[in-house]
Amino acid sequence: MNPFSTHAPRSLRGVIWMAMAVVVAAGGLAVASLLPEGNPLHASAFVVSLAGKYLSYAMLALAVDLVWGFAGILTLGHAAFFALGGYAMGMYLMREIGARGVYGNADLPDFMIFLSWKNLPWYWWGSEHFAWAAVLVVAVPGLLAGVFGWLAFRSRVSGVYLSIITQALTYALMLAFFQNGLGFGGNNGLTDFKDILGADLHAPLTRAVLLLVTGLLLAASLLAARFVVGSRFGNLLVAVRDAESRTRFLGYRPEQAKLLVWVFSAMIAGLGGALYVTQVGIINPGEFAPANSIESVIWVAVGGRGTLCGAVLGAILVNLGKTLFTAWLPEFWLYGLGLLFIGTTLFLPNGLMGLWRHARKAPPEEVTPEVADTQGDEA
């Protein structure tokens, strides 16, 4: 008997609608930013930058939902992949400054001259080319995720132990990037960016284009994630999540399925980090902080784990709430975030997407089917 239930997934339409909403919202805000300042529909540079940051965070949340919601891997270290993608793009943006830096050196970034570096480190080679930087944005997080995942999943590390190890990974990277000798700006990180592909980063048109590109790439990532989890491979992921031992007895290799989705999610997170840097204008070791990874888990929980759309929605709403809350009572934000997570766990275990389904009085559904109880069927 087939161990998987056979009902067809019904969430494709919702994912398409969410992707369209993201693109339309990003495009509309981009157009509004190009209107004259006196126009009541004008969007300021601050609003555009903030929106771009929210969409970048949504990509991180989507990556977390892939591994937590569909493979059952509670990651507390995905901020590491987000930050690595950001640093890869930051390297290109630093080289793009050229001789316009404080020290007027076209070959070395200002911070390297300040620290008496004589030559560019080998891992900076080629970083002046956007195409190479784009490759590094996804390749570096993917490679690290591949090595880490191969070691962890091959050893069958799971549950809270795996969560602790992922947290240790991002914390170790944070400490390493704080070191000036590593060649990434130390505590200050990489900043003072000026151009991207020859376009002024601070120009309204450039900001508008970056916001639209971020919306398009988020929509593409959302559709790609839906394609993955809606496939037979997605069925396997849910089987691993719900009954890993039974899946292994059926002849599948759960560690391989986990590794593949782990690497894929890391690449999405790295892409989000790169887009984040172009709009925020800085990347420093603080982005590796374990607290950032924990926050991304909260975004997914609030939006709805295992729904994809919920991860995007949760990231945007929680960060919008953070912006408003910290403007009024900044010292109480962490308490508010903790209460939000506790309240979600107790009263909204399925997140906002679960509440929406309940309001529509629709039956619970997932992108991928649950593993059926074969013993119960046989009985």
PDB file of C-alpha atoms in Angstrom, residues 57-303:
ATOM      1  CA  TYR A  57      13.981  39.162   5.237  1.00  0.00           C
ATOM      2  CA  ALA A  58      11.035  37.383   3.637  1.00  0.00           C
ATOM      3  CA  MET A  59      13.505  35.388   1.531  1.00  0.00           C
ATOM      4  CA  LEU A  60      15.297  34.337   4.704  1.00  0.00           C
ATOM      5  CA  ALA A  61      11.978  33.300   6.251  1.00  0.00           C
ATOM      6  CA  LEU A  62      11.111  31.324   3.121  1.00  0.00           C
ATOM      7  CA  ALA A  63      14.429  29.488   3.395  1.00  0.00           C
ATOM      8  CA  VAL A  64      13.743  28.648   7.042  1.00  0.00           C
ATOM      9  CA  ASP A  65      10.235  27.419   6.225  1.00  0.00           C
ATOM     10  CA  LEU A  66      11.613  25.041   3.607  1.00  0.00           C
ATOM     11  CA  VAL A  67      13.772  23.171   6.093  1.00  0.00           C
ATOM     12  CA  TRP A  68      11.644  23.566   9.211  1.00  0.00           C
ATOM     13  CA  GLY A  69       8.156  23.382   7.813  1.00  0.00           C
ATOM     14  CA  PHE A  70       8.708  20.616   5.275  1.00  0.00           C
ATOM     15  CA  ALA A  71      11.761  18.651   6.427  1.00  0.00           C
ATOM     16  CA  GLY A  72      11.334  19.072  10.179  1.00  0.00           C
ATOM     17  CA  ILE A  73      14.779  20.648  10.649  1.00  0.00           C
ATOM     18  CA  LEU A  74      14.575  23.418  13.243  1.00  0.00           C
ATOM     19  CA  THR A  75      17.463  25.639  12.198  1.00  0.00           C
ATOM     20  CA  LEU A  76      18.835  28.315  14.494  1.00  0.00           C
ATOM     21  CA  GLY A  77      21.674  29.300  12.184  1.00  0.00           C
ATOM     22  CA  HIS A  78      20.240  30.357   8.834  1.00  0.00           C
ATOM     23  CA  ALA A  79      21.334  33.925   9.462  1.00  0.00           C
ATOM     24  CA  ALA A  80      24.835  32.657   8.667  1.00  0.00           C
ATOM     25  CA  PHE A  81      23.879  31.933   5.059  1.00  0.00           C
ATOM     26  CA  PHE A  82      22.024  35.258   4.827  1.00  0.00           C
ATOM     27  CA  ALA A  83      25.100  37.135   6.053  1.00  0.00           C
ATOM     28  CA  LEU A  84      27.500  35.238   3.780  1.00  0.00           C
ATOM     29  CA  GLY A  85      25.421  36.216   0.760  1.00  0.00           C
ATOM     30  CA  GLY A  86      25.505  39.780   2.019  1.00  0.00           C
ATOM     31  CA  TYR A  87      29.273  39.765   2.391  1.00  0.00           C
ATOM     32  CA  ALA A  88      29.707  38.308  -1.107  1.00  0.00           C
ATOM     33  CA  MET A  89      27.732  41.220  -2.564  1.00  0.00           C
ATOM     34  CA  GLY A  90      29.445  43.667  -0.210  1.00  0.00           C
ATOM     35  CA  MET A  91      32.848  42.648  -1.586  1.00  0.00           C
ATOM     36  CA  TYR A  92      31.736  43.611  -5.082  1.00  0.00           C
ATOM     37  CA  LEU A  93      30.271  46.908  -3.888  1.00  0.00           C
ATOM     38  CA  MET A  94      33.508  47.749  -2.065  1.00  0.00           C
ATOM     39  CA  ARG A  95      35.573  47.093  -5.202  1.00  0.00           C
ATOM     40  CA  GLU A  96      33.108  49.178  -7.206  1.00  0.00           C
ATOM     41  CA  ILE A  97      34.183  52.233  -5.154  1.00  0.00           C
ATOM     42  CA  GLY A  98      37.595  52.128  -6.834  1.00  0.00           C
ATOM     43  CA  ALA A  99      39.751  55.227  -6.385  1.00  0.00           C
ATOM     44  CA  ARG A 100      36.878  57.257  -4.909  1.00  0.00           C
ATOM     45  CA  GLY A 101      37.625  56.001  -1.423  1.00  0.00           C
ATOM     46  CA  VAL A 102      39.201  58.066   1.331  1.00  0.00           C
ATOM     47  CA  TYR A 103      42.706  56.872   0.459  1.00  0.00           C
ATOM     48  CA  GLY A 104      42.209  56.982  -3.310  1.00  0.00           C
ATOM     49  CA  ASN A 105      43.455  53.415  -3.874  1.00  0.00           C
ATOM     50  CA  ALA A 106      41.735  51.665  -6.760  1.00  0.00           C
ATOM     51  CA  ASP A 107      42.974  48.190  -5.778  1.00  0.00           C
ATOM     52  CA  LEU A 108      42.415  47.999  -2.017  1.00  0.00           C
ATOM     53  CA  PRO A 109      39.330  48.985   0.001  1.00  0.00           C
ATOM     54  CA  ASP A 110      39.868  51.750   2.529  1.00  0.00           C
ATOM     55  CA  PHE A 111      39.743  49.483   5.569  1.00  0.00           C
ATOM     56  CA  MET A 112      42.572  47.330   4.202  1.00  0.00           C
ATOM     57  CA  ILE A 113      44.790  50.371   3.691  1.00  0.00           C
ATOM     58  CA  PHE A 114      43.952  51.556   7.201  1.00  0.00           C
ATOM     59  CA  LEU A 115      45.006  48.137   8.556  1.00  0.00           C
ATOM     60  CA  SER A 116      48.247  48.250   6.516  1.00  0.00           C
ATOM     61  CA  TRP A 117      47.313  45.492   4.079  1.00  0.00           C
ATOM     62  CA  LYS A 118      49.670  45.457   1.094  1.00  0.00           C
ATOM     63  CA  ASN A 119      47.863  43.045  -1.220  1.00  0.00           C
ATOM     64  CA  LEU A 120      44.317  41.935  -1.845  1.00  0.00           C
ATOM     65  CA  PRO A 121      43.565  38.530  -0.208  1.00  0.00           C
ATOM     66  CA  TRP A 122      43.123  35.659  -2.665  1.00  0.00           C
ATOM     67  CA  TYR A 123      39.460  35.223  -1.746  1.00  0.00           C
ATOM     68  CA  TRP A 124      38.807  38.779  -2.940  1.00  0.00           C
ATOM     69  CA  TRP A 125      40.105  37.995  -6.421  1.00  0.00           C
ATOM     70  CA  GLY A 126      37.505  38.593  -9.091  1.00  0.00           C
ATOM     71  CA  SER A 127      35.192  40.422  -6.690  1.00  0.00           C
ATOM     72  CA  GLU A 128      35.248  43.498  -8.943  1.00  0.00           C
ATOM     73  CA  HIS A 129      33.086  41.593 -11.416  1.00  0.00           C
ATOM     74  CA  PHE A 130      29.352  41.528 -10.744  1.00  0.00           C
ATOM     75  CA  ALA A 131      28.902  38.132 -12.425  1.00  0.00           C
ATOM     76  CA  TRP A 132      31.462  36.524 -10.111  1.00  0.00           C
ATOM     77  CA  ALA A 133      29.881  38.198  -7.093  1.00  0.00           C
ATOM     78  CA  ALA A 134      26.474  36.842  -8.160  1.00  0.00           C
ATOM     79  CA  VAL A 135      27.962  33.358  -8.276  1.00  0.00           C
ATOM     80  CA  LEU A 136      29.516  33.760  -4.815  1.00  0.00           C
ATOM     81  CA  VAL A 137      26.208  34.986  -3.392  1.00  0.00           C
ATOM     82  CA  VAL A 138      24.665  31.528  -3.827  1.00  0.00           C
ATOM     83  CA  ALA A 139      27.786  29.347  -4.099  1.00  0.00           C
ATOM     84  CA  VAL A 140      29.390  30.255  -0.765  1.00  0.00           C
ATOM     85  CA  PRO A 141      26.261  29.660   1.379  1.00  0.00           C
ATOM     86  CA  GLY A 142      25.488  26.552  -0.680  1.00  0.00           C
ATOM     87  CA  LEU A 143      28.988  25.152  -0.227  1.00  0.00           C
ATOM     88  CA  LEU A 144      29.022  25.783   3.514  1.00  0.00           C
ATOM     89  CA  ALA A 145      25.545  24.271   3.843  1.00  0.00           C
ATOM     90  CA  GLY A 146      26.646  21.259   1.793  1.00  0.00           C
ATOM     91  CA  VAL A 147      29.690  20.545   3.955  1.00  0.00           C
ATOM     92  CA  PHE A 148      27.865  21.175   7.227  1.00  0.00           C
ATOM     93  CA  GLY A 149      24.778  19.235   6.171  1.00  0.00           C
ATOM     94  CA  TRP A 150      26.776  16.268   4.870  1.00  0.00           C
ATOM     95  CA  LEU A 151      28.578  15.927   8.182  1.00  0.00           C
ATOM     96  CA  ALA A 152      25.486  16.483  10.326  1.00  0.00           C
ATOM     97  CA  PHE A 153      22.915  14.426   8.423  1.00  0.00           C
ATOM     98  CA  ARG A 154      25.358  11.637   7.649  1.00  0.00           C
ATOM     99  CA  SER A 155      25.897  11.306  11.413  1.00  0.00           C
ATOM    100  CA  ARG A 156      22.102  11.344  11.889  1.00  0.00           C
ATOM    101  CA  VAL A 157      22.209  14.380  14.140  1.00  0.00           C
ATOM    102  CA  SER A 158      18.678  15.668  14.545  1.00  0.00           C
ATOM    103  CA  GLY A 159      16.272  17.405  16.871  1.00  0.00           C
ATOM    104  CA  VAL A 160      17.520  19.842  19.467  1.00  0.00           C
ATOM    105  CA  TYR A 161      21.104  18.688  18.978  1.00  0.00           C
ATOM    106  CA  LEU A 162      21.074  19.807  15.354  1.00  0.00           C
ATOM    107  CA  SER A 163      19.467  23.112  16.343  1.00  0.00           C
ATOM    108  CA  ILE A 164      22.263  23.757  18.840  1.00  0.00           C
ATOM    109  CA  ILE A 165      24.930  22.916  16.271  1.00  0.00           C
ATOM    110  CA  THR A 166      23.442  25.321  13.722  1.00  0.00           C
ATOM    111  CA  GLN A 167      23.405  28.031  16.355  1.00  0.00           C
ATOM    112  CA  ALA A 168      27.045  27.305  17.177  1.00  0.00           C
ATOM    113  CA  LEU A 169      27.901  27.565  13.475  1.00  0.00           C
ATOM    114  CA  THR A 170      26.547  31.073  13.056  1.00  0.00           C
ATOM    115  CA  TYR A 171      28.045  32.185  16.372  1.00  0.00           C
ATOM    116  CA  ALA A 172      31.489  30.896  15.345  1.00  0.00           C
ATOM    117  CA  LEU A 173      31.236  32.757  12.039  1.00  0.00           C
ATOM    118  CA  MET A 174      30.228  35.921  13.853  1.00  0.00           C
ATOM    119  CA  LEU A 175      33.317  35.740  16.058  1.00  0.00           C
ATOM    120  CA  ALA A 176      35.533  35.030  13.047  1.00  0.00           C
ATOM    121  CA  PHE A 177      34.199  37.980  11.036  1.00  0.00           C
ATOM    122  CA  PHE A 178      34.801  40.302  13.980  1.00  0.00           C
ATOM    123  CA  GLN A 179      38.546  39.716  13.492  1.00  0.00           C
ATOM    124  CA  ASN A 180      40.319  42.394  11.455  1.00  0.00           C
ATOM    125  CA  GLY A 181      42.775  39.840  10.164  1.00  0.00           C
ATOM    126  CA  LEU A 182      40.101  37.975   8.240  1.00  0.00           C
ATOM    127  CA  GLY A 183      39.898  40.759   5.690  1.00  0.00           C
ATOM    128  CA  PHE A 184      36.222  41.697   5.899  1.00  0.00           C
ATOM    129  CA  GLY A 185      36.341  44.956   7.802  1.00  0.00           C
ATOM    130  CA  GLY A 186      36.190  43.542  11.312  1.00  0.00           C
ATOM    131  CA  ASN A 187      33.642  45.112  13.620  1.00  0.00           C
ATOM    132  CA  ASN A 188      32.720  47.824  11.118  1.00  0.00           C
ATOM    133  CA  GLY A 189      32.083  45.395   8.279  1.00  0.00           C
ATOM    134  CA  LEU A 190      31.681  46.667   4.719  1.00  0.00           C
ATOM    135  CA  THR A 191      29.947  49.973   4.052  1.00  0.00           C
ATOM    136  CA  ASP A 192      30.130  53.317   2.230  1.00  0.00           C
ATOM    137  CA  PHE A 193      28.932  51.718  -1.002  1.00  0.00           C
ATOM    138  CA  LYS A 194      28.495  54.049  -3.960  1.00  0.00           C
ATOM    139  CA  ASP A 195      27.584  52.200  -7.171  1.00  0.00           C
ATOM    140  CA  ILE A 196      26.180  48.952  -8.492  1.00  0.00           C
ATOM    141  CA  LEU A 197      26.779  48.159 -12.162  1.00  0.00           C
ATOM    142  CA  GLY A 198      27.748  51.791 -12.644  1.00  0.00           C
ATOM    143  CA  ALA A 199      24.486  53.167 -11.218  1.00  0.00           C
ATOM    144  CA  ASP A 200      24.454  55.417  -8.168  1.00  0.00           C
ATOM    145  CA  LEU A 201      23.065  53.390  -5.255  1.00  0.00           C
ATOM    146  CA  HIS A 202      21.552  56.514  -3.707  1.00  0.00           C
ATOM    147  CA  ALA A 203      19.708  57.642  -6.827  1.00  0.00           C
ATOM    148  CA  PRO A 204      15.899  57.294  -6.648  1.00  0.00           C
ATOM    149  CA  LEU A 205      15.770  55.297  -9.889  1.00  0.00           C
ATOM    150  CA  THR A 206      18.390  52.819  -8.644  1.00  0.00           C
ATOM    151  CA  ARG A 207      16.531  52.344  -5.375  1.00  0.00           C
ATOM    152  CA  ALA A 208      13.282  51.791  -7.254  1.00  0.00           C
ATOM    153  CA  VAL A 209      14.862  49.216  -9.567  1.00  0.00           C
ATOM    154  CA  LEU A 210      16.467  47.383  -6.641  1.00  0.00           C
ATOM    155  CA  LEU A 211      13.126  47.185  -4.846  1.00  0.00           C
ATOM    156  CA  LEU A 212      11.425  45.818  -7.943  1.00  0.00           C
ATOM    157  CA  VAL A 213      14.227  43.288  -8.517  1.00  0.00           C
ATOM    158  CA  THR A 214      13.939  42.178  -4.885  1.00  0.00           C
ATOM    159  CA  GLY A 215      10.201  41.663  -5.312  1.00  0.00           C
ATOM    160  CA  LEU A 216      10.722  39.691  -8.524  1.00  0.00           C
ATOM    161  CA  LEU A 217      13.395  37.458  -7.005  1.00  0.00           C
ATOM    162  CA  LEU A 218      11.270  36.853  -3.911  1.00  0.00           C
ATOM    163  CA  ALA A 219       8.349  35.856  -6.130  1.00  0.00           C
ATOM    164  CA  ALA A 220      10.627  33.587  -8.174  1.00  0.00           C
ATOM    165  CA  SER A 221      12.012  31.989  -5.006  1.00  0.00           C
ATOM    166  CA  LEU A 222       8.492  31.453  -3.711  1.00  0.00           C
ATOM    167  CA  LEU A 223       7.440  29.715  -6.932  1.00  0.00           C
ATOM    168  CA  ALA A 224      10.634  27.655  -6.997  1.00  0.00           C
ATOM    169  CA  ALA A 225      10.049  26.557  -3.417  1.00  0.00           C
ATOM    170  CA  ARG A 226       6.471  25.622  -4.275  1.00  0.00           C
ATOM    171  CA  PHE A 227       7.717  23.578  -7.237  1.00  0.00           C
ATOM    172  CA  VAL A 228      10.120  21.698  -4.952  1.00  0.00           C
ATOM    173  CA  VAL A 229       7.694  20.915  -2.147  1.00  0.00           C
ATOM    174  CA  GLY A 230       4.849  20.160  -4.541  1.00  0.00           C
ATOM    175  CA  SER A 231       6.878  17.501  -6.343  1.00  0.00           C
ATOM    176  CA  ARG A 232       7.533  13.879  -5.443  1.00  0.00           C
ATOM    177  CA  PHE A 233      10.654  15.104  -3.690  1.00  0.00           C
ATOM    178  CA  GLY A 234       8.404  17.298  -1.553  1.00  0.00           C
ATOM    179  CA  ASN A 235       6.361  14.231  -0.628  1.00  0.00           C
ATOM    180  CA  LEU A 236       9.575  12.576   0.454  1.00  0.00           C
ATOM    181  CA  LEU A 237      10.514  15.584   2.587  1.00  0.00           C
ATOM    182  CA  VAL A 238       7.211  15.440   4.454  1.00  0.00           C
ATOM    183  CA  ALA A 239       7.634  11.702   4.912  1.00  0.00           C
ATOM    184  CA  VAL A 240      11.049  12.337   6.444  1.00  0.00           C
ATOM    185  CA  ARG A 241       9.549  15.009   8.668  1.00  0.00           C
ATOM    186  CA  ASP A 242       6.658  12.888   9.911  1.00  0.00           C
ATOM    187  CA  ALA A 243       8.135   9.381   9.939  1.00  0.00           C
ATOM    188  CA  GLU A 244      11.847   9.329   9.234  1.00  0.00           C
ATOM    189  CA  SER A 245      12.433   5.779  10.444  1.00  0.00           C
ATOM    190  CA  ARG A 246       9.589   4.394   8.351  1.00  0.00           C
ATOM    191  CA  THR A 247      10.856   6.305   5.320  1.00  0.00           C
ATOM    192  CA  ARG A 248      14.302   4.778   5.768  1.00  0.00           C
ATOM    193  CA  PHE A 249      12.815   1.287   6.068  1.00  0.00           C
ATOM    194  CA  LEU A 250      11.059   1.837   2.734  1.00  0.00           C
ATOM    195  CA  GLY A 251      14.457   2.189   1.082  1.00  0.00           C
ATOM    196  CA  TYR A 252      14.807   5.978   0.916  1.00  0.00           C
ATOM    197  CA  ARG A 253      17.826   7.949   2.147  1.00  0.00           C
ATOM    198  CA  PRO A 254      16.485  10.680   4.460  1.00  0.00           C
ATOM    199  CA  GLU A 255      19.914  12.245   4.889  1.00  0.00           C
ATOM    200  CA  GLN A 256      20.144  12.891   1.142  1.00  0.00           C
ATOM    201  CA  ALA A 257      16.732  14.530   1.021  1.00  0.00           C
ATOM    202  CA  LYS A 258      17.616  16.694   4.002  1.00  0.00           C
ATOM    203  CA  LEU A 259      20.940  17.684   2.471  1.00  0.00           C
ATOM    204  CA  LEU A 260      19.387  18.751  -0.833  1.00  0.00           C
ATOM    205  CA  VAL A 261      16.690  20.945   0.696  1.00  0.00           C
ATOM    206  CA  TRP A 262      19.206  22.301   3.227  1.00  0.00           C
ATOM    207  CA  VAL A 263      21.546  23.480   0.456  1.00  0.00           C
ATOM    208  CA  PHE A 264      18.672  24.884  -1.605  1.00  0.00           C
ATOM    209  CA  SER A 265      17.356  26.874   1.348  1.00  0.00           C
ATOM    210  CA  ALA A 266      20.858  28.197   2.129  1.00  0.00           C
ATOM    211  CA  MET A 267      21.160  29.508  -1.424  1.00  0.00           C
ATOM    212  CA  ILE A 268      17.824  31.324  -1.116  1.00  0.00           C
ATOM    213  CA  ALA A 269      18.975  32.843   2.177  1.00  0.00           C
ATOM    214  CA  GLY A 270      22.250  33.970   0.565  1.00  0.00           C
ATOM    215  CA  LEU A 271      20.341  35.634  -2.254  1.00  0.00           C
ATOM    216  CA  GLY A 272      18.205  37.453   0.289  1.00  0.00           C
ATOM    217  CA  GLY A 273      21.335  38.649   2.085  1.00  0.00           C
ATOM    218  CA  ALA A 274      22.798  40.051  -1.129  1.00  0.00           C
ATOM    219  CA  LEU A 275      19.613  42.000  -1.876  1.00  0.00           C
ATOM    220  CA  TYR A 276      19.537  43.233   1.716  1.00  0.00           C
ATOM    221  CA  VAL A 277      23.016  44.754   1.447  1.00  0.00           C
ATOM    222  CA  THR A 278      22.302  46.661  -1.749  1.00  0.00           C
ATOM    223  CA  GLN A 279      19.389  48.453  -0.095  1.00  0.00           C
ATOM    224  CA  VAL A 280      20.525  48.858   3.485  1.00  0.00           C
ATOM    225  CA  GLY A 281      24.061  49.892   2.523  1.00  0.00           C
ATOM    226  CA  ILE A 282      26.034  47.977   5.131  1.00  0.00           C
ATOM    227  CA  ILE A 283      26.942  44.447   6.183  1.00  0.00           C
ATOM    228  CA  ASN A 284      28.738  43.661   9.433  1.00  0.00           C
ATOM    229  CA  PRO A 285      29.288  40.650  11.722  1.00  0.00           C
ATOM    230  CA  GLY A 286      26.157  41.507  13.667  1.00  0.00           C
ATOM    231  CA  GLU A 287      24.134  39.886  10.876  1.00  0.00           C
ATOM    232  CA  PHE A 288      25.552  36.517  11.981  1.00  0.00           C
ATOM    233  CA  ALA A 289      24.109  36.928  15.482  1.00  0.00           C
ATOM    234  CA  PRO A 290      22.127  33.854  16.626  1.00  0.00           C
ATOM    235  CA  ALA A 291      19.312  36.189  17.664  1.00  0.00           C
ATOM    236  CA  ASN A 292      18.684  36.954  13.979  1.00  0.00           C
ATOM    237  CA  SER A 293      18.242  33.258  13.236  1.00  0.00           C
ATOM    238  CA  ILE A 294      15.866  32.883  16.159  1.00  0.00           C
ATOM    239  CA  GLU A 295      13.846  35.855  14.927  1.00  0.00           C
ATOM    240  CA  SER A 296      13.499  34.245  11.506  1.00  0.00           C
ATOM    241  CA  VAL A 297      12.015  31.160  13.172  1.00  0.00           C
ATOM    242  CA  ILE A 298       9.500  33.421  14.918  1.00  0.00           C
ATOM    243  CA  TRP A 299       8.541  35.001  11.573  1.00  0.00           C
ATOM    244  CA  VAL A 300       7.774  31.568  10.185  1.00  0.00           C
ATOM    245  CA  ALA A 301       5.839  30.509  13.281  1.00  0.00           C
ATOM    246  CA  VAL A 302       3.719  33.678  13.221  1.00  0.00           C
ATOM    247  CA  GLY A 303       2.955  33.369   9.524  1.00  0.00           C
TER     248      GLY A 303
END
